[in-house]
Coordinates of C-alpha atoms and ligand atoms in Angstrom, one line a residue:
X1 CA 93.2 85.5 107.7
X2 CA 94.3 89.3 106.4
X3 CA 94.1 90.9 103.1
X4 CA 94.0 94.2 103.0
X5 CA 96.4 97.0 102.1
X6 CA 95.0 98.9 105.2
X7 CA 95.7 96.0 107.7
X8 CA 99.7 95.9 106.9
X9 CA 101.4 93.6 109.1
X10 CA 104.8 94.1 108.1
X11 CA 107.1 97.0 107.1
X12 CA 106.9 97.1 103.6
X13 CA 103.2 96.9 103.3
X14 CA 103.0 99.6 106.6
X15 CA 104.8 101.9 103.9
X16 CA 102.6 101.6 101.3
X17 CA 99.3 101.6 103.8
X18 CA 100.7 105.1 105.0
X19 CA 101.0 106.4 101.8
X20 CA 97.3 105.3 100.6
X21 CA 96.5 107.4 103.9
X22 CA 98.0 110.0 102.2
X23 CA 96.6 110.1 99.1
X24 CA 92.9 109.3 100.8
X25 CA 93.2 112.5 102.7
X26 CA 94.4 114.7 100.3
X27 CA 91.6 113.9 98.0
X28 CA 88.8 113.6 100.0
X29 CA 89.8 116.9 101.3
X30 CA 89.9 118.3 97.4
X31 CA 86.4 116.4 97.0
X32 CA 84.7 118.0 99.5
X33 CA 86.3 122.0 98.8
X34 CA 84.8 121.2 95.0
X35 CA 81.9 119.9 95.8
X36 CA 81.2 123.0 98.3
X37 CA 82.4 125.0 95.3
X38 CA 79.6 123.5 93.0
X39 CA 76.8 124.0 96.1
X40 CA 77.9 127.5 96.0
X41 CA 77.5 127.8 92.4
X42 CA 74.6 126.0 92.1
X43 CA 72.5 128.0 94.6
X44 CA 74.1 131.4 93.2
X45 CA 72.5 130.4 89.8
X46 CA 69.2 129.3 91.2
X47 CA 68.6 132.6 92.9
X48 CA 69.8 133.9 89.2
X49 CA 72.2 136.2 90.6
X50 CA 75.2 137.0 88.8
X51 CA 78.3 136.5 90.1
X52 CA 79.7 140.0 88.8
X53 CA 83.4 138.4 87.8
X54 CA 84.8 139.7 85.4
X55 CA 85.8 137.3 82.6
X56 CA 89.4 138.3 83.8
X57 CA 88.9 137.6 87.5
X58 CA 87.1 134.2 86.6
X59 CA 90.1 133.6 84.6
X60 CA 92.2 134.1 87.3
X61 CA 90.6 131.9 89.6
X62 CA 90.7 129.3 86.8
X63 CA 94.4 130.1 86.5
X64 CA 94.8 129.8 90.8
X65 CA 93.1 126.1 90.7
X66 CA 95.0 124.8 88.3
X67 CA 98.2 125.6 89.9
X68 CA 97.0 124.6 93.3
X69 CA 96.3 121.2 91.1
X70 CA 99.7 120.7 89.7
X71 CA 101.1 121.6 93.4
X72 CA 98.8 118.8 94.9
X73 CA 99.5 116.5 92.4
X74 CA 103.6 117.0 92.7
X75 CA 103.5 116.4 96.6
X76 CA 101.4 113.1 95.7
X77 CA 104.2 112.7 93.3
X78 CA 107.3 113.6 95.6
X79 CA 105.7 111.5 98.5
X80 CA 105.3 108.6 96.8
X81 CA 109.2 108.7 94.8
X82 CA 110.3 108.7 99.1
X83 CA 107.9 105.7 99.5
X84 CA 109.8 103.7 96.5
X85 CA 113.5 104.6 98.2
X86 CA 112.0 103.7 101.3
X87 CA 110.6 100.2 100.4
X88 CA 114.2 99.9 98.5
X89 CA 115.7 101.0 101.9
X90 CA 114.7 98.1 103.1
X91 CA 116.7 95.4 101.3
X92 CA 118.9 94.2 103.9
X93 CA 122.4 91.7 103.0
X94 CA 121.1 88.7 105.2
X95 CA 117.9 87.5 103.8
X96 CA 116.2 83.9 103.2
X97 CA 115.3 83.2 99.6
X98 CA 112.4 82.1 98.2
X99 CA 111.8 81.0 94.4
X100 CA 108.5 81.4 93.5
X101 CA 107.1 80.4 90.3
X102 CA 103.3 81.4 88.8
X103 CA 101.8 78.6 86.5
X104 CA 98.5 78.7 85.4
X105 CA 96.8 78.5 88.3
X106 CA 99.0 78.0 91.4
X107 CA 102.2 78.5 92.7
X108 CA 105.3 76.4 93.3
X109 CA 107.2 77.5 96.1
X110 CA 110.9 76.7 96.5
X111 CA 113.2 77.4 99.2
X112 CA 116.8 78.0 98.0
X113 CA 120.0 76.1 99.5
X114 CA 123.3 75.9 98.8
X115 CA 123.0 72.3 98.6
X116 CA 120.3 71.0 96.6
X117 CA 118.8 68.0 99.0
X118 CA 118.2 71.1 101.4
X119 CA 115.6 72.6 99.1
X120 CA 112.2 72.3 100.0
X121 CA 109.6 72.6 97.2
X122 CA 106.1 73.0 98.2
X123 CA 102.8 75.0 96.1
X124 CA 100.8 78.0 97.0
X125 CA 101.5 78.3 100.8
X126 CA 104.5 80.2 101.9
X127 CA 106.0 79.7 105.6
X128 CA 107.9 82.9 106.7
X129 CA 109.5 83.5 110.2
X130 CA 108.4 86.2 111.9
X131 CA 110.9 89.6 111.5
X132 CA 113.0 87.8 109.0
X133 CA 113.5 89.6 105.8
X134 CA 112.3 87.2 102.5
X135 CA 113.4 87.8 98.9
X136 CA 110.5 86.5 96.7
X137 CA 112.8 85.3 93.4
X138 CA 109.7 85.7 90.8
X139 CA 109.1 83.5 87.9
X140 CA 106.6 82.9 85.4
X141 CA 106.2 79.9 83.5
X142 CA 103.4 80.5 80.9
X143 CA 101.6 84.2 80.9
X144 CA 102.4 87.3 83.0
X145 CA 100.9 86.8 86.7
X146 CA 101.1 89.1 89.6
X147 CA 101.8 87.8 93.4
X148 CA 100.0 90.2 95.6
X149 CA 100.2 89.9 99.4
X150 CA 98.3 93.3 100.6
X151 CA 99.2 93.0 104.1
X152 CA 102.7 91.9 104.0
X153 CA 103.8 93.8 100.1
X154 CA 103.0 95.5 97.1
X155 CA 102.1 93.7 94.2
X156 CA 104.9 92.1 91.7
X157 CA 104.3 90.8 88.5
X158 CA 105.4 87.8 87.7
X159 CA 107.1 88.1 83.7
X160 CA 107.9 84.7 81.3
X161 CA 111.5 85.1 81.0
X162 CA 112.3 87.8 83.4
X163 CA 113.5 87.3 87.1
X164 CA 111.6 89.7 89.6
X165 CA 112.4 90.2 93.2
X166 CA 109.8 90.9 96.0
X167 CA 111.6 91.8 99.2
X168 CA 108.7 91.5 102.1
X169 CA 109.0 91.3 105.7
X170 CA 106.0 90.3 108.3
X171 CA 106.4 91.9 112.0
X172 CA 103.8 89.8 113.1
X173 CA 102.8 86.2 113.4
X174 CA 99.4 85.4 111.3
X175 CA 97.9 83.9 108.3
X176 CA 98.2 86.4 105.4
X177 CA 95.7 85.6 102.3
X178 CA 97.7 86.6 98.5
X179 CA 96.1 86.8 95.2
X180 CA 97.0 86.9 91.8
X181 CA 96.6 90.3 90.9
X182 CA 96.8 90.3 87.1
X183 CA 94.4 88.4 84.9
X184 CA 95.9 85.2 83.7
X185 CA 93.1 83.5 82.1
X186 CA 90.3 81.5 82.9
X187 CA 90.8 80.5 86.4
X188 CA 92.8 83.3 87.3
X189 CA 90.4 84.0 90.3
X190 CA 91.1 80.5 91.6
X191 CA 95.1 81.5 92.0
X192 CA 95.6 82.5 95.9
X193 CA 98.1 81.8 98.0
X194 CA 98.7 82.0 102.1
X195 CA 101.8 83.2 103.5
X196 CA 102.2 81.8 107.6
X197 CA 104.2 83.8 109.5
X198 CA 105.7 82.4 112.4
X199 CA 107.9 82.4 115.3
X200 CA 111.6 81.4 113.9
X201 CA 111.5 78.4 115.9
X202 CA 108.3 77.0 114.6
X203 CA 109.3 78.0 111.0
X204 CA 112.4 76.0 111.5
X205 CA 110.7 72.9 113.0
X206 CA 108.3 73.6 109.3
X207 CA 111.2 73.5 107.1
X208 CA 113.1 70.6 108.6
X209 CA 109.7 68.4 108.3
X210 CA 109.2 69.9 104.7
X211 CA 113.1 68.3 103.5
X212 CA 112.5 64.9 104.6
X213 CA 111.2 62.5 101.9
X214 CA 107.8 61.4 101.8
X215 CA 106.4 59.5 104.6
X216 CA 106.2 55.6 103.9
X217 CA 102.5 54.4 103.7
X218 CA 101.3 51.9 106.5
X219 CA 98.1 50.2 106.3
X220 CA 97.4 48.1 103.1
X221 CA 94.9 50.5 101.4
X222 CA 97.8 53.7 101.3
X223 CA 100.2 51.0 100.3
X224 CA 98.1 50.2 97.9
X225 CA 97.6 53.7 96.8
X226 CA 101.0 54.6 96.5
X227 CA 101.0 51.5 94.3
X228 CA 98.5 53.1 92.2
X229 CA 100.2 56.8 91.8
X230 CA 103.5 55.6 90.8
X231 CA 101.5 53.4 88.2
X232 CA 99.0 56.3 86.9
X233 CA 100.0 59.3 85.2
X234 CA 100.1 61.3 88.5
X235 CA 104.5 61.0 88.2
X236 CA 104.3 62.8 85.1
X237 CA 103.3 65.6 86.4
X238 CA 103.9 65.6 90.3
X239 CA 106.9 65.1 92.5
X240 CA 106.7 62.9 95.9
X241 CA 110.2 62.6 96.9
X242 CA 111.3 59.5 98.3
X243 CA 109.1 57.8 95.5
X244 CA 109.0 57.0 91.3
X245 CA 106.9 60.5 91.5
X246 CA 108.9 63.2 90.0
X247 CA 107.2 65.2 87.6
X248 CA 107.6 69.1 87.9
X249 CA 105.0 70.4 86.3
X250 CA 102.1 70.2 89.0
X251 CA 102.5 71.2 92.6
X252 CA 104.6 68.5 95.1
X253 CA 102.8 66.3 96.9
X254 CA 105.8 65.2 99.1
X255 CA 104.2 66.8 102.0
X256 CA 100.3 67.7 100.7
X257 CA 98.4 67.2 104.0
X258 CA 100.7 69.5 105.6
X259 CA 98.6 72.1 103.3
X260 CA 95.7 73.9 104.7
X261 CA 94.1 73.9 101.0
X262 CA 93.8 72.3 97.3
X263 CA 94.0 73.9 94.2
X264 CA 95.6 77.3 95.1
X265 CA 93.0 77.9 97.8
X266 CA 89.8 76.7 95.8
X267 CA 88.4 74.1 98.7
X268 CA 89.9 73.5 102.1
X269 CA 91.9 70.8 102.1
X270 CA 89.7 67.3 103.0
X271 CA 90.0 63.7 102.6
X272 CA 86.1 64.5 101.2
X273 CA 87.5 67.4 98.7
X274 CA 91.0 65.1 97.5
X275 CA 88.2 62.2 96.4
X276 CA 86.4 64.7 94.5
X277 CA 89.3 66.6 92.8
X278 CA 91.0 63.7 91.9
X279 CA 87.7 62.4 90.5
X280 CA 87.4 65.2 88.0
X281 CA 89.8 67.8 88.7
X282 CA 87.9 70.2 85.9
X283 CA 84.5 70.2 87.7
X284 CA 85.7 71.8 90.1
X285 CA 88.4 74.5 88.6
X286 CA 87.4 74.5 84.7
X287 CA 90.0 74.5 82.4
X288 CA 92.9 74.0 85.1
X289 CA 95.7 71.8 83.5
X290 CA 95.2 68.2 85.6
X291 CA 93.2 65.8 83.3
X292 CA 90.7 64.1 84.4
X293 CA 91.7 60.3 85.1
X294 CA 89.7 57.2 84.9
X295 CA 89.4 55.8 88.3
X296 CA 87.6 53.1 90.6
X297 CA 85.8 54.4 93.4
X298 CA 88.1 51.8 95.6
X299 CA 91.5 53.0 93.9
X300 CA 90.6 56.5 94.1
X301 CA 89.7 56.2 97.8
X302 CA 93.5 54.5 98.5
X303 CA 95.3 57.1 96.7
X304 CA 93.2 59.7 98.8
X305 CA 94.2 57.5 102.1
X306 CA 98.0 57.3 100.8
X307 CA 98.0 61.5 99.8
X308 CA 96.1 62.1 103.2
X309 CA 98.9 60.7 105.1
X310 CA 101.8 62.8 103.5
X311 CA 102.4 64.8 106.6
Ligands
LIG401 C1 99.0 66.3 83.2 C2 99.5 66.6 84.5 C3 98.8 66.0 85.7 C4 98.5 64.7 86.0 C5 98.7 63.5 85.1 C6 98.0 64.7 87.3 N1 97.9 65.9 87.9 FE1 97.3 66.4 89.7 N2 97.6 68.4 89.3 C7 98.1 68.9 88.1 C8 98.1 70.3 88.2 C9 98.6 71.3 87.1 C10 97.5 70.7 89.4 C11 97.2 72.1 89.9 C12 95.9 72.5 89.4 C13 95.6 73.9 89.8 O1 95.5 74.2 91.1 O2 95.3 74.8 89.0 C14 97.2 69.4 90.1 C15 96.7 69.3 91.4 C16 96.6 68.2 92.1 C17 96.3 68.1 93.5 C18 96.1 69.3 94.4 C19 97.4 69.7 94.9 C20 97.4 71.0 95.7 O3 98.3 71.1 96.6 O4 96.6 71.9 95.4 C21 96.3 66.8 93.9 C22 96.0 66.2 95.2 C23 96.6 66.0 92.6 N3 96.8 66.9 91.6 C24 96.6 64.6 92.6 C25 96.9 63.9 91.4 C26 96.8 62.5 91.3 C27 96.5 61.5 92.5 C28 97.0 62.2 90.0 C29 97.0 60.8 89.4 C30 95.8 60.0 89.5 C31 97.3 63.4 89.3 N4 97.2 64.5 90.2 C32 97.6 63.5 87.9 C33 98.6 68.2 87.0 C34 98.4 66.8 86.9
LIG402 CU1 97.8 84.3 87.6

């Protein structure tokens, strides 16, 4: 799984990789003249001799760094105004869209469609195809967050109120690791994301899965746990299409064991894990808005085997 700005795996973020290249060699190369320029110094005043400038020549010299400054700092300037046209360069007319919207703390994902039964809502795990360019559609729904993907894109915050768009591309086929990237509040650390990139054929098989309804539970105990979700507050809060479960204010469950993790990447996702977050969600991430619910260990073990066989 990649994060990092200097392991871009996609146009965009190759951009922006090339120009912290830039920047790293120009300074580094500025650090090391200075620092020479202090050794120099220093060892000239240890031996106590004078340097026998004038106070016009040392002006001068003053007067020749600075300017050498402002020119360094202008190229870092110009270079990275032809990064910004660059990365807007790439906006191409046939993109897929993606609505993503930050809540405190994880992300509900929703793939646009003309027609509304197409539309496939799923929470902090993005499936991309391969070469395809995305528009991110950014929401916020309480405080500002930021959805960062370093290999794949710059960083976007995500604004209450205002609509924000992330275009990002992936050239190759992996498992990219996001983070939000600006502080949202107690469990702000626990608010990552993956993005899958995959061959178009695969992504397709993904999203035709991901528009079915829920599967139907088979053995008595996920019968019975379905039983128990639709009667619990769990369908305040969460949607599971196909059943009474239609809250939208909690990520979708319609297809949760297709997920890789709970709780926007705080434990992989297992049947072990499920038991215990739905035992007491706030033990686990403090603070995070799913109450904790009154449950006996045989219900809670049904609704784990009915959400572990949501595929
Ligand atoms: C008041 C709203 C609310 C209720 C009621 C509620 N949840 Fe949640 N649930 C949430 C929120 C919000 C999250 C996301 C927490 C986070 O990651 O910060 C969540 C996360 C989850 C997750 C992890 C999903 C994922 O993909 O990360 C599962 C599983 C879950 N809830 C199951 C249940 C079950 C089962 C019930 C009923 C017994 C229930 N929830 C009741 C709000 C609620
Ligand atoms: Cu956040």
């Amino acid at each position: 799984m990649l994060q990092s700005v200097l392991e871009s795996a996609g146009i965009q973020a190759a951009r922006v990789e090339s120009e912290w290249w830039f920047i790293f060699r120009v300074t580094t190369v500025v650090t090391v003249i200075v620092l020479a320029g202090l050794a120099v110094a220093v060892r000239r005043g240890l031996r106590g001799r004078d340097t026998g400038a004038s106070e016009q020549r040392m002006l001068r010299y003053i007067g020749i760094a600075g300017a050498i400054t402002v020119v360094i700092l202008f190229a870092i300037l110009v270079r990275s105004i032809f990064t910004s046209r660059a990365l807007a360069s790439e906006r191409v007319s046939d993109v897929m869209q993606i609505e993503v919207m930050a809540y405190q703390w994880w992300w509900s994902v929703e793939y646009q469609h003309p027609e509304p039964e197409q539309r496939v809502r799923t929470a902090n795990e993005l499936h991309i195809p391969v070469g395809k360019t995305v528009a991110i559609k950014l929401l916020a729904s309480d405080v500002i967050h930021s959805f960062w993907v370093p290999s794949l894109a710059g960083k976007l915050d995500a604004i209450p109120g205002h609509e924000a768009v992330l275009w990002l591309r992936a050239d190759r086929a992996g498992v990219y690791r996001g983070q939000c990237a600006e502080y949202c509040g107690f469990q702000h650390a626990h608010m990552a994301f993956v993005v899958i990139a995959e061959p178009p054929d695969d992504f397709e098989r993904w999203i035709q899965a991901q528009r079915k309804t829920a599967n139907q539970p088979q053995s008595p105990i996920e019968q019975r746990g379905l039983q128990l979700v639709q009667q619990r507050a769990c369908v305040m809060c969460h949607t599971i299409r196909g059943t009474a479960a239609g809250g939208r204010i909690a990520p979708d469950l319609t297809h949760f064991a297709t997920r890789s993790t709970i709780a926007a990447g705080t434990l992989p996702r297992t049947p072990e894990h499920v038991n215990a977050w739905i035992s007491d969600p706030q033990a686990i991430k403090p603070g995070n808005r799913m109450p904790t619910i009154a449950l006996a260990p045989e219900d809670r073990a049904a609704i784990v085997a009915y959400l572990e066989q949501l595929r």
